[in-house]
Amino acid sequence: MPIVVLAVLAALVALLPAAVPWLRFVFIITIASGFAALGVAVLLRAGLISIGHALFYAVGAYAVAFLMRATGTTDLFLLLAAAVVVSGLAGLVVGAFMVRYRAIFFAMLNLAVSMVVFSLLSKLYGLTGGSDGMRVATPTLVGSALDREAFNAVFLYVVIGLFVAAGILVQLYFRSPMGEALAAVETNEVRLEYLGVSVRGVLLSAYVLSAMLAGLGGAIAGIAIGHVVPEMAYWTESGHFVLVAVLGGIAGPAGPFIGAIFLEVLRTLASGFAAETWNLVVGVALLLVIFFLPEGLYGIGAKLFRRRGAQ
Amino acid sequence: MTPPILKVENLRIAFGGVAAADGVELEIAAGEFMAIIGPNGAGKTTFLNLCTGYVKPATGSVLFEGRDITGLSPRAITRRGIARAFQIPQLFAGHSLLENVMLALAARHGIRQVLAPLDREAYRVEGRALLELVGLETAAGQPVSELPEGMRKLADIALALALKPRLLLMDEPTSGVSAQEKYALMGTLMQVLKTEGITALFVEHDMEIVRTYAGRVLVWDSGKVLASGAPEAVLADERVIRSVVGAV
């Protein structure tokens, strides 16, 4: 079922921009935030809410900018791979501390660390460009330099490919012993320890994975926008990722991407038809999902699929 | 002489001035099936907590197969070969019964697998065999949260057995199990323990169960071992009747 949803989503996202070219950029940014929301969703499976994952989103984005500036690397795939590695390392360092905490303490500590990084990015002007941020040039694709428009056309399909690959890998992880143990953390940590399983080890591996996903999202956003700014680490961005994950649902990896697309469409329509009150529209939509779709938007498809399966 | 599988020396711990273990000395030989009895609040569960690392003793040591395990985490102690079944069954509520057992099997074989599925043929076969052993094969697909208490108790024991421990500690294995099912459960359990060569220590309040199945009884009172020996002799002891059996 999750693979079918992923395939349908990927086909939709792949075909639409061919007809409407300006959608390319919107889709790239939407998928980028879907990656970060997927990272949040990984931790939500253990019942942990991170309100600080914009930290890794920014780490991924700035890793690309720094790598370009410091080493002159321009290859898209090298930049993305480096961003994932750097975000994973950041996740390992921060996560080693975070996995000791639960519930509100986990959420608030993530928020605190992300705000420290936001402040550092804003204040270290000489290094990060401060609030002006850093420019990200258009990368090369396997040695070929393309103009921004042509690059974005290809980049969209690269991003869709990554989205499908990440979705499949995360789904395999969810079904693996480690992934099932992650879900078991929420229901019975004591029993897990009494099975000889390190709960902190399970959580740390999930934290690193979630940081890598958020970092990949940040790198994609930075490359697509051509600019990285400290606001990428700001707490409202983290809140946005949580919102996307909850809207989409965490039962499968497609959920956060569905949430990201839904929110983007809703935001576009709401700002077009109710410019003054679009935040209210988004808030009402979230409340409706929380009250009537506890499994998120993904849950609608999953429920239909289960019903058909039962018949 | 074979060294004891579990040896406890001068174990002490108190909670708010009340001693739960007060200089406890104890040895359990491999293959024994020992019952711990005593009034509520005597420190029986605390003793299991001390042996499995959930609580650290103030003084004293716990030796498992000759090696000191005092102060180790429950995880480290479990990995050394001691498994535990709880008074209140500790299961994974979001998973089915078979998934619970498969998770325990994965824990034994190595949980660090991130791409191979938990739900695989080898675990399914072994998991179903284990559930059949404890008489739960028909409930394999049911969510554990929907099982009656007696079955949850058995499921909790099945998780401990899935680890293939050398020592199994059980806290009131028959509580919550119906009167007619108690003996079937204990009979099955005894058979599994004998077949697998597992030494067991169990806390129990039902004296008939103790009399029927325990090879040795340990009487616990106010953090101390009041008496120890064969069930017939211990349960006939005046002090035991007065302080423990009468209080049950």
Coordinates of C-alpha atoms in Angstrom, one line a residue:
Chain A
M1 CA 0.0 0.0 0.0
P2 CA 2.6 2.7 0.9
I3 CA 4.6 1.8 -2.2
V4 CA 1.4 2.2 -4.4
V5 CA 0.7 5.6 -2.8
L6 CA 4.3 6.7 -3.3
A7 CA 4.2 5.7 -7.0
V8 CA 0.9 7.5 -7.6
L9 CA 2.2 10.6 -5.9
A10 CA 5.5 10.5 -7.8
A11 CA 3.6 10.1 -11.1
L12 CA 1.4 13.1 -10.2
V13 CA 4.3 15.2 -9.2
A14 CA 6.3 14.2 -12.3
L15 CA 3.5 14.8 -14.8
L16 CA 2.0 18.1 -13.6
P17 CA 5.0 20.3 -13.9
A18 CA 5.4 19.2 -17.5
A19 CA 2.1 20.9 -18.2
V20 CA 2.6 23.8 -15.8
P21 CA 6.3 24.7 -15.7
W22 CA 6.0 27.2 -12.8
L23 CA 4.9 24.4 -10.6
R24 CA 8.5 22.9 -10.8
F25 CA 9.9 25.2 -8.1
V26 CA 6.8 24.8 -5.9
F27 CA 7.0 21.0 -6.1
I28 CA 10.7 21.0 -5.4
I29 CA 10.2 23.1 -2.2
T30 CA 7.2 21.1 -1.2
I31 CA 9.1 17.8 -1.5
A32 CA 12.0 19.4 0.4
S33 CA 9.8 20.1 3.3
G34 CA 8.3 16.6 2.9
F35 CA 11.7 15.2 3.5
A36 CA 12.1 17.2 6.7
A37 CA 8.5 16.2 7.8
L38 CA 9.4 12.6 7.1
G39 CA 12.3 13.0 9.5
V40 CA 9.9 14.3 12.1
A41 CA 7.5 11.4 11.3
V42 CA 10.2 8.9 12.0
L43 CA 10.5 10.1 15.6
L44 CA 6.8 10.5 16.0
R45 CA 6.6 6.7 15.6
A46 CA 8.3 6.5 18.9
G47 CA 5.9 9.1 20.3
L48 CA 8.6 11.8 20.3
I49 CA 7.8 15.2 18.9
S50 CA 10.8 17.3 17.8
I51 CA 10.1 21.0 17.5
G52 CA 13.6 21.6 16.4
H53 CA 14.2 19.7 13.2
A54 CA 14.6 22.9 11.2
L55 CA 18.1 22.7 12.8
F56 CA 19.0 19.8 10.5
Y57 CA 17.1 21.4 7.6
A58 CA 19.5 24.4 8.0
V59 CA 22.5 22.2 8.5
G60 CA 21.9 20.4 5.2
A61 CA 21.3 23.7 3.4
Y62 CA 24.4 25.4 4.9
A63 CA 26.5 22.3 4.3
V64 CA 25.9 22.8 0.5
A65 CA 26.7 26.5 0.7
F66 CA 29.9 26.0 2.7
L67 CA 31.1 23.1 0.5
M68 CA 30.6 25.1 -2.6
R69 CA 32.4 28.1 -1.1
A70 CA 35.2 26.2 0.6
T71 CA 36.0 23.5 -2.0
G72 CA 34.4 24.8 -5.2
T73 CA 32.4 21.5 -5.4
T74 CA 29.5 22.1 -7.8
D75 CA 28.4 18.5 -8.6
L76 CA 24.7 18.2 -7.5
F77 CA 25.0 14.6 -6.3
L78 CA 28.2 15.2 -4.3
L79 CA 26.6 18.2 -2.7
L80 CA 23.5 16.3 -1.7
A81 CA 25.5 13.3 -0.4
A82 CA 27.7 15.6 1.6
A83 CA 24.7 17.4 3.1
V84 CA 23.2 14.1 4.1
V85 CA 26.5 13.0 5.8
V86 CA 27.0 16.3 7.6
S87 CA 23.3 16.3 8.8
G88 CA 23.7 12.7 10.0
L89 CA 26.8 13.6 12.0
A90 CA 25.0 16.6 13.5
G91 CA 22.1 14.2 14.3
L92 CA 24.5 11.8 16.0
V93 CA 26.0 14.5 18.2
V94 CA 22.7 16.2 19.1
G95 CA 20.8 12.9 19.3
A96 CA 23.3 11.3 21.7
F97 CA 22.0 14.0 24.2
M98 CA 18.4 14.1 23.1
V99 CA 17.6 10.4 23.4
R100 CA 17.9 10.6 27.2
Y101 CA 14.7 12.7 27.3
R102 CA 11.1 12.1 26.6
A103 CA 7.8 13.9 26.0
I104 CA 7.9 17.7 26.5
F105 CA 11.5 17.7 27.6
F106 CA 12.5 16.1 24.3
A107 CA 10.4 18.6 22.3
M108 CA 11.7 21.7 24.1
L109 CA 15.3 20.6 24.1
N110 CA 15.2 20.1 20.4
L111 CA 13.6 23.6 20.1
A112 CA 16.3 25.1 22.3
V113 CA 19.2 23.6 20.3
S114 CA 17.7 24.6 17.0
M115 CA 17.3 28.2 18.3
V116 CA 21.0 28.2 19.5
V117 CA 22.0 27.2 15.9
F118 CA 19.7 29.9 14.5
S119 CA 21.4 32.5 16.7
L120 CA 24.8 31.3 15.7
L121 CA 23.9 31.4 12.0
S122 CA 22.6 34.9 12.4
K123 CA 25.4 36.3 14.5
L124 CA 28.5 34.8 13.0
Y125 CA 28.4 37.2 10.1
G126 CA 32.0 36.6 8.9
L127 CA 31.4 32.9 8.5
T128 CA 27.7 32.5 7.6
G129 CA 26.8 35.9 6.2
G130 CA 24.6 36.6 9.2
S131 CA 21.0 37.4 8.4
D132 CA 21.9 38.0 4.8
G133 CA 22.7 34.3 4.5
M134 CA 24.8 32.6 1.8
R135 CA 24.4 32.3 -1.9
V136 CA 24.2 28.9 -3.5
A137 CA 25.2 28.8 -7.2
T138 CA 23.4 26.5 -9.6
P139 CA 25.1 23.1 -9.3
T140 CA 26.4 21.1 -12.3
L141 CA 24.8 17.9 -13.3
V142 CA 27.3 15.1 -14.0
G143 CA 29.7 17.8 -15.3
S144 CA 27.2 19.8 -17.3
A145 CA 26.4 23.4 -16.4
L146 CA 22.8 24.3 -17.0
D147 CA 21.0 27.6 -16.7
R148 CA 18.6 27.9 -13.7
E149 CA 15.4 27.0 -15.6
A150 CA 16.9 24.0 -17.3
F151 CA 18.5 22.9 -14.1
N152 CA 15.2 23.1 -12.2
A153 CA 13.5 21.0 -14.9
V154 CA 16.0 18.2 -14.3
F155 CA 16.4 18.8 -10.6
L156 CA 12.6 18.1 -10.1
Y157 CA 13.0 14.6 -11.4
V158 CA 16.1 14.0 -9.4
V159 CA 14.2 15.1 -6.3
I160 CA 11.3 12.8 -7.2
G161 CA 13.7 9.9 -7.6
L162 CA 15.2 10.7 -4.2
F163 CA 11.7 11.0 -2.7
V164 CA 10.7 7.5 -4.0
A165 CA 14.0 6.0 -3.0
A166 CA 13.9 7.5 0.5
G167 CA 10.2 6.5 0.8
I168 CA 11.0 2.9 0.0
L169 CA 14.0 2.8 2.3
V170 CA 12.1 4.4 5.2
Q171 CA 9.2 1.9 4.6
L172 CA 11.7 -1.0 4.8
Y173 CA 13.1 0.5 8.0
F174 CA 9.7 0.8 9.5
R175 CA 9.1 -2.9 8.9
S176 CA 12.5 -4.0 10.1
P177 CA 13.3 -5.2 13.6
M178 CA 14.8 -1.8 14.4
G179 CA 11.7 0.0 13.0
E180 CA 9.3 -2.2 14.9
A181 CA 11.4 -1.7 18.0
L182 CA 11.1 2.1 17.4
A183 CA 7.3 1.8 17.4
A184 CA 7.6 -0.4 20.5
V185 CA 9.5 2.4 22.4
E186 CA 6.2 4.3 22.6
T187 CA 4.3 1.4 24.1
N188 CA 6.7 -0.3 26.4
E189 CA 10.3 0.8 26.9
V190 CA 10.7 -1.4 30.0
R191 CA 10.0 -4.5 28.1
L192 CA 12.3 -3.6 25.3
E193 CA 15.2 -3.2 27.8
Y194 CA 14.1 -6.6 29.3
L195 CA 14.5 -8.1 25.9
G196 CA 18.1 -6.9 25.8
V197 CA 17.4 -4.1 23.4
S198 CA 19.1 -0.7 23.9
V199 CA 16.2 1.8 23.8
R200 CA 18.7 4.7 23.5
G201 CA 20.4 2.8 20.6
V202 CA 17.1 2.4 18.8
L203 CA 16.2 6.1 19.3
L204 CA 19.6 7.3 18.3
S205 CA 19.6 5.4 15.1
A206 CA 16.1 6.9 14.4
Y207 CA 17.3 10.3 15.3
V208 CA 20.3 10.1 12.9
L209 CA 18.0 8.9 10.1
S210 CA 15.5 11.7 10.8
A211 CA 18.4 14.3 10.8
M212 CA 19.7 12.9 7.5
L213 CA 16.2 13.2 5.9
A214 CA 15.7 16.8 7.2
G215 CA 19.3 17.6 6.0
L216 CA 18.5 16.3 2.5
G217 CA 15.4 18.4 2.5
G218 CA 17.3 21.5 3.5
A219 CA 20.0 20.8 0.9
I220 CA 17.3 20.5 -1.8
A221 CA 15.6 23.7 -0.7
G222 CA 18.9 25.6 -0.5
I223 CA 19.9 24.5 -4.1
A224 CA 16.4 25.3 -5.5
I225 CA 16.2 28.7 -3.9
G226 CA 19.8 29.5 -4.6
H227 CA 20.2 31.0 -1.2
V228 CA 20.4 29.9 2.4
V229 CA 19.3 32.0 5.4
P230 CA 19.3 31.5 9.2
E231 CA 15.5 31.4 9.2
M232 CA 15.7 27.9 7.8
A233 CA 16.6 26.9 11.4
Y234 CA 13.9 29.1 13.0
W235 CA 11.3 27.4 15.3
T236 CA 8.4 28.3 13.0
E237 CA 10.0 26.2 10.3
S238 CA 10.2 23.3 12.8
G239 CA 6.6 23.8 13.7
H240 CA 5.8 23.7 10.0
F241 CA 7.4 20.3 9.7
V242 CA 5.5 18.9 12.6
L243 CA 2.3 20.3 11.1
V244 CA 3.0 18.7 7.8
A245 CA 3.8 15.3 9.4
V246 CA 0.6 15.4 11.5
L247 CA -1.5 16.5 8.6
G248 CA -0.1 13.8 6.3
G249 CA 0.0 11.0 8.9
I250 CA 2.9 8.9 10.1
A251 CA 1.6 5.4 9.2
G252 CA 3.7 5.3 6.1
P253 CA 6.5 7.3 4.5
A254 CA 4.1 8.8 1.9
G255 CA 2.2 10.6 4.7
P256 CA 4.5 13.5 5.2
F257 CA 4.7 14.1 1.5
I258 CA 0.9 14.1 1.2
G259 CA 0.8 16.5 4.1
A260 CA 3.4 18.8 2.4
I261 CA 1.5 18.8 -0.9
F262 CA -1.8 19.3 0.8
L263 CA -0.5 22.2 2.9
E264 CA 1.1 23.9 -0.1
V265 CA -2.1 23.7 -2.1
L266 CA -4.2 24.9 0.8
R267 CA -1.8 27.7 1.5
T268 CA -1.7 28.8 -2.2
L269 CA -5.6 28.7 -2.4
A270 CA -6.1 30.3 1.0
S271 CA -3.7 33.1 0.3
G272 CA -5.3 33.6 -3.1
F273 CA -8.9 33.7 -1.9
A274 CA -8.5 34.7 1.8
A275 CA -5.2 36.6 1.9
E276 CA -5.9 38.1 5.4
T277 CA -7.0 34.9 7.0
W278 CA -5.1 32.1 5.4
N279 CA -3.4 31.1 8.7
L280 CA -6.9 30.6 10.1
V281 CA -7.9 28.4 7.2
V282 CA -4.7 26.3 7.7
G283 CA -5.4 26.1 11.4
V284 CA -9.0 24.9 10.9
A285 CA -7.8 22.3 8.4
L286 CA -5.3 21.0 11.0
L287 CA -8.0 20.8 13.7
L288 CA -10.3 18.9 11.3
V289 CA -7.6 16.4 10.5
I290 CA -6.8 16.0 14.2
F291 CA -10.4 15.4 15.2
F292 CA -11.6 13.4 12.3
L293 CA -8.5 11.8 10.8
P294 CA -6.3 10.7 13.6
E295 CA -4.1 8.8 11.1
G296 CA -3.7 11.9 9.0
L297 CA -4.6 12.3 5.3
Y298 CA -2.6 9.1 4.5
G299 CA -5.1 7.3 6.8
I300 CA -7.9 7.9 4.3
G301 CA -6.1 6.0 1.6
A302 CA -5.0 3.3 4.0
K303 CA -8.5 2.9 5.3
L304 CA -9.9 2.5 1.8
F305 CA -7.2 0.1 0.9
R306 CA -7.9 -2.0 4.0
R307 CA -11.7 -2.0 3.3
R308 CA -11.1 -3.2 -0.3
G309 CA -8.7 -5.8 1.0
A310 CA -11.3 -7.0 3.5
Q311 CA -13.9 -7.3 0.8
Chain B
M1 CA 30.2 -29.6 43.1
T2 CA 28.4 -27.5 40.4
P3 CA 28.6 -23.8 41.2
P4 CA 25.2 -22.0 41.7
I5 CA 23.7 -20.4 38.7
L6 CA 22.7 -17.4 40.9
K7 CA 24.4 -16.4 44.1
V8 CA 23.3 -13.4 46.2
E9 CA 25.6 -12.1 49.0
N10 CA 24.6 -9.7 51.7
L11 CA 22.1 -7.9 49.6
R12 CA 20.6 -4.8 51.2
I13 CA 18.2 -2.1 50.1
A14 CA 15.6 0.0 52.0
F15 CA 12.9 2.4 50.8
G16 CA 12.1 5.2 53.2
G17 CA 13.6 3.3 56.1
V18 CA 11.7 0.1 55.4
A19 CA 14.1 -2.8 54.4
A20 CA 13.1 -4.6 51.3
A21 CA 16.3 -6.7 51.3
D22 CA 18.2 -6.9 54.6
G23 CA 21.4 -8.9 54.2
V24 CA 20.0 -11.5 51.9
E25 CA 22.2 -14.6 51.2
L26 CA 20.9 -17.0 48.6
E27 CA 22.1 -19.7 46.2
I28 CA 20.1 -21.3 43.4
A29 CA 21.5 -24.3 41.6
A30 CA 21.2 -24.9 37.9
G31 CA 18.0 -26.7 37.0
E32 CA 16.1 -25.7 40.2
F33 CA 12.5 -24.5 40.2
M34 CA 12.3 -22.3 43.2
A35 CA 9.3 -20.4 44.6
I36 CA 9.4 -17.3 46.7
I37 CA 6.5 -16.7 49.0
G38 CA 5.8 -14.1 51.6
P39 CA 3.2 -11.4 52.7
N40 CA 2.6 -8.4 50.5
G41 CA 5.4 -5.8 51.0
A42 CA 7.9 -8.4 52.1
G43 CA 10.3 -7.5 49.3
K44 CA 9.7 -10.3 46.9
T45 CA 9.3 -8.2 43.7
T46 CA 12.2 -5.9 44.9
F47 CA 14.4 -9.0 45.0
L48 CA 13.5 -9.7 41.3
N49 CA 14.2 -6.1 40.6
L50 CA 17.6 -6.3 42.3
C51 CA 18.5 -9.5 40.4
T52 CA 17.6 -8.0 37.0
G53 CA 19.1 -4.5 37.5
Y54 CA 15.9 -2.5 37.7
V55 CA 17.0 -1.5 41.2
K56 CA 20.6 -1.2 42.4
P57 CA 21.4 -2.6 45.9
A58 CA 22.8 -0.3 48.6
T59 CA 25.3 -3.1 49.4
G60 CA 25.9 -6.7 48.5
S61 CA 26.4 -8.5 45.2
V62 CA 24.5 -10.6 42.7
L63 CA 26.6 -13.3 40.9
F64 CA 25.2 -15.0 37.8
E65 CA 27.1 -18.1 36.7
G66 CA 30.0 -16.9 38.8
R67 CA 30.2 -13.4 37.3
D68 CA 29.2 -10.3 39.2
I69 CA 26.2 -8.6 37.6
T70 CA 25.5 -6.1 40.4
G71 CA 24.6 -2.7 39.1
L72 CA 24.4 -3.8 35.5
S73 CA 21.4 -2.5 33.5
P74 CA 18.4 -4.8 32.8
R75 CA 19.5 -4.9 29.2
A76 CA 23.0 -6.1 30.0
I77 CA 21.7 -8.7 32.5
T78 CA 19.1 -9.9 30.0
R79 CA 21.9 -10.4 27.4
R80 CA 23.8 -12.5 29.9
G81 CA 21.0 -15.0 30.1
I82 CA 18.4 -13.9 32.7
A83 CA 14.9 -13.2 31.4
R84 CA 11.9 -11.9 33.3
A85 CA 8.1 -12.2 33.3
F86 CA 6.2 -9.5 35.1
Q87 CA 3.4 -9.4 37.6
I88 CA 1.6 -6.9 35.2
P89 CA 2.3 -8.3 31.7
Q90 CA 4.8 -6.1 29.8
L91 CA 3.8 -6.3 26.2
F92 CA 3.8 -4.0 23.1
A93 CA 0.3 -2.8 22.9
G94 CA 0.4 -1.6 19.3
H95 CA 1.5 -5.0 18.0
S96 CA -0.2 -8.4 17.5
L97 CA 0.8 -11.3 19.8
L98 CA 2.9 -12.9 17.1
E99 CA 4.6 -9.6 16.4
N100 CA 5.4 -9.3 20.1
V101 CA 7.1 -12.7 20.0
M102 CA 8.9 -12.0 16.8
L103 CA 10.3 -8.8 18.3
A104 CA 11.6 -10.9 21.2
L105 CA 13.1 -13.3 18.7
A106 CA 14.7 -10.5 16.8
A107 CA 16.1 -9.1 20.1
R108 CA 17.7 -12.5 20.6
H109 CA 19.1 -12.8 17.1
G110 CA 20.2 -9.2 16.8
I111 CA 17.9 -6.2 16.5
R112 CA 20.3 -4.2 14.4
Q113 CA 18.7 -5.0 11.1
V114 CA 17.3 -2.1 9.2
L115 CA 16.2 -3.4 5.9
A116 CA 15.2 -7.0 6.4
P117 CA 11.6 -7.3 7.6
L118 CA 10.7 -8.4 11.2
D119 CA 7.8 -10.4 9.7
R120 CA 9.9 -13.1 8.1
E121 CA 9.5 -16.9 7.7
A122 CA 12.1 -18.0 10.2
Y123 CA 10.6 -15.7 13.0
R124 CA 7.0 -16.7 12.1
V125 CA 7.7 -20.4 12.4
E126 CA 9.7 -20.1 15.6
G127 CA 7.2 -17.6 17.0
R128 CA 4.2 -19.8 16.2
A129 CA 5.9 -22.8 17.7
L130 CA 6.5 -20.9 20.9
L131 CA 2.9 -19.7 21.1
E132 CA 1.8 -23.3 20.6
L133 CA 4.0 -24.3 23.5
V134 CA 2.2 -21.9 25.8
G135 CA -1.2 -22.6 24.3
L136 CA -1.7 -19.3 22.5
E137 CA -1.4 -20.3 18.9
T138 CA -5.0 -19.4 18.1
A139 CA -4.5 -15.8 19.3
A140 CA -1.3 -15.2 17.2
G141 CA -2.9 -12.5 15.0
Q142 CA -4.8 -10.7 17.7
P143 CA -3.6 -7.3 19.1
V144 CA -2.3 -8.0 22.6
S145 CA -4.3 -5.2 24.0
E146 CA -7.5 -7.2 23.2
L147 CA -6.3 -10.4 25.0
P148 CA -7.8 -11.4 28.4
E149 CA -5.4 -11.0 31.4
G150 CA -4.6 -14.7 31.6
M151 CA -3.5 -14.9 28.0
R152 CA -1.5 -11.6 28.4
K153 CA 0.3 -13.3 31.3
L154 CA 1.2 -16.3 29.1
A155 CA 2.2 -13.9 26.3
D156 CA 4.6 -12.2 28.8
I157 CA 6.1 -15.5 29.7
A158 CA 6.4 -16.4 26.0
L159 CA 8.4 -13.2 25.4
A160 CA 10.8 -14.2 28.1
L161 CA 11.1 -17.8 26.8
A162 CA 11.8 -16.4 23.3
L163 CA 15.1 -15.2 24.6
K164 CA 16.2 -18.7 25.5
P165 CA 17.3 -17.7 28.9
R166 CA 19.3 -19.9 31.3
L167 CA 17.5 -18.3 34.3
L168 CA 13.9 -17.2 34.2
L169 CA 12.4 -15.0 37.0
M170 CA 8.6 -14.8 37.1
D171 CA 6.5 -12.6 39.3
E172 CA 3.2 -14.3 40.1
P173 CA 2.9 -16.2 36.8
T174 CA -0.6 -17.6 37.7
S175 CA -2.2 -14.4 39.0
G176 CA -5.0 -13.4 36.7
V177 CA -5.2 -16.9 35.3
S178 CA -8.5 -18.8 36.0
A179 CA -8.4 -21.5 38.6
Q180 CA -8.8 -24.4 36.1
E181 CA -6.1 -22.9 33.7
K182 CA -3.5 -22.4 36.5
Y183 CA -2.4 -26.0 36.6
A184 CA -2.4 -26.4 32.8
L185 CA -0.2 -23.3 32.6
M186 CA 2.2 -24.5 35.2
G187 CA 2.3 -28.0 33.8
T188 CA 3.2 -26.6 30.4
L189 CA 5.7 -24.2 31.8
M190 CA 7.4 -26.9 33.8
Q191 CA 7.7 -29.1 30.7
V192 CA 9.2 -26.2 28.7
L193 CA 11.6 -25.3 31.4
K194 CA 12.8 -28.9 31.8
T195 CA 13.1 -29.4 28.0
E196 CA 15.0 -26.2 27.6
G197 CA 17.1 -26.7 30.7
I198 CA 16.0 -23.4 32.2
T199 CA 16.4 -22.7 35.9
A200 CA 13.4 -20.7 37.3
L201 CA 12.6 -18.6 40.3
F202 CA 9.0 -17.5 40.7
V203 CA 7.1 -15.4 43.2
E204 CA 3.7 -17.0 44.0
H205 CA 0.8 -16.5 46.4
D206 CA -1.1 -19.7 45.6
M207 CA 0.3 -22.3 48.1
E208 CA -1.2 -25.2 46.2
I209 CA 0.8 -24.2 43.1
V210 CA 3.9 -23.9 45.3
R211 CA 3.4 -27.3 46.9
T212 CA 2.7 -28.9 43.5
Y213 CA 5.5 -27.4 41.3
A214 CA 8.3 -25.9 43.4
G215 CA 11.4 -27.9 44.1
R216 CA 12.4 -25.5 46.9
V217 CA 10.6 -22.7 48.7
L218 CA 12.1 -19.5 50.0
V219 CA 10.0 -17.6 52.5
W220 CA 10.5 -13.9 52.5
D221 CA 9.5 -11.6 55.4
S222 CA 10.5 -8.0 56.0
G223 CA 13.4 -8.2 53.6
K224 CA 14.8 -11.3 55.1
V225 CA 14.8 -15.0 54.2
L226 CA 12.7 -16.5 57.0
A227 CA 13.0 -20.2 55.8
S228 CA 14.1 -22.2 52.9
G229 CA 13.7 -25.8 51.9
A230 CA 11.4 -28.4 50.5
P231 CA 7.8 -27.3 50.1
E232 CA 6.3 -29.9 52.5
A233 CA 8.7 -29.0 55.3
V234 CA 8.6 -25.2 54.9
L235 CA 4.9 -24.9 54.5
A236 CA 4.4 -27.0 57.7
D237 CA 6.8 -24.8 59.7
E238 CA 5.0 -22.9 62.5
R239 CA 6.8 -19.6 61.9
V240 CA 5.9 -19.7 58.2
I241 CA 2.3 -20.5 58.9
R242 CA 2.1 -17.7 61.4
S243 CA 4.0 -15.0 59.5
V244 CA 3.3 -15.9 55.9
V245 CA 0.7 -18.5 55.1
G246 CA -1.7 -17.0 57.5
A247 CA -1.1 -13.6 56.0
V248 CA -1.8 -14.7 52.4

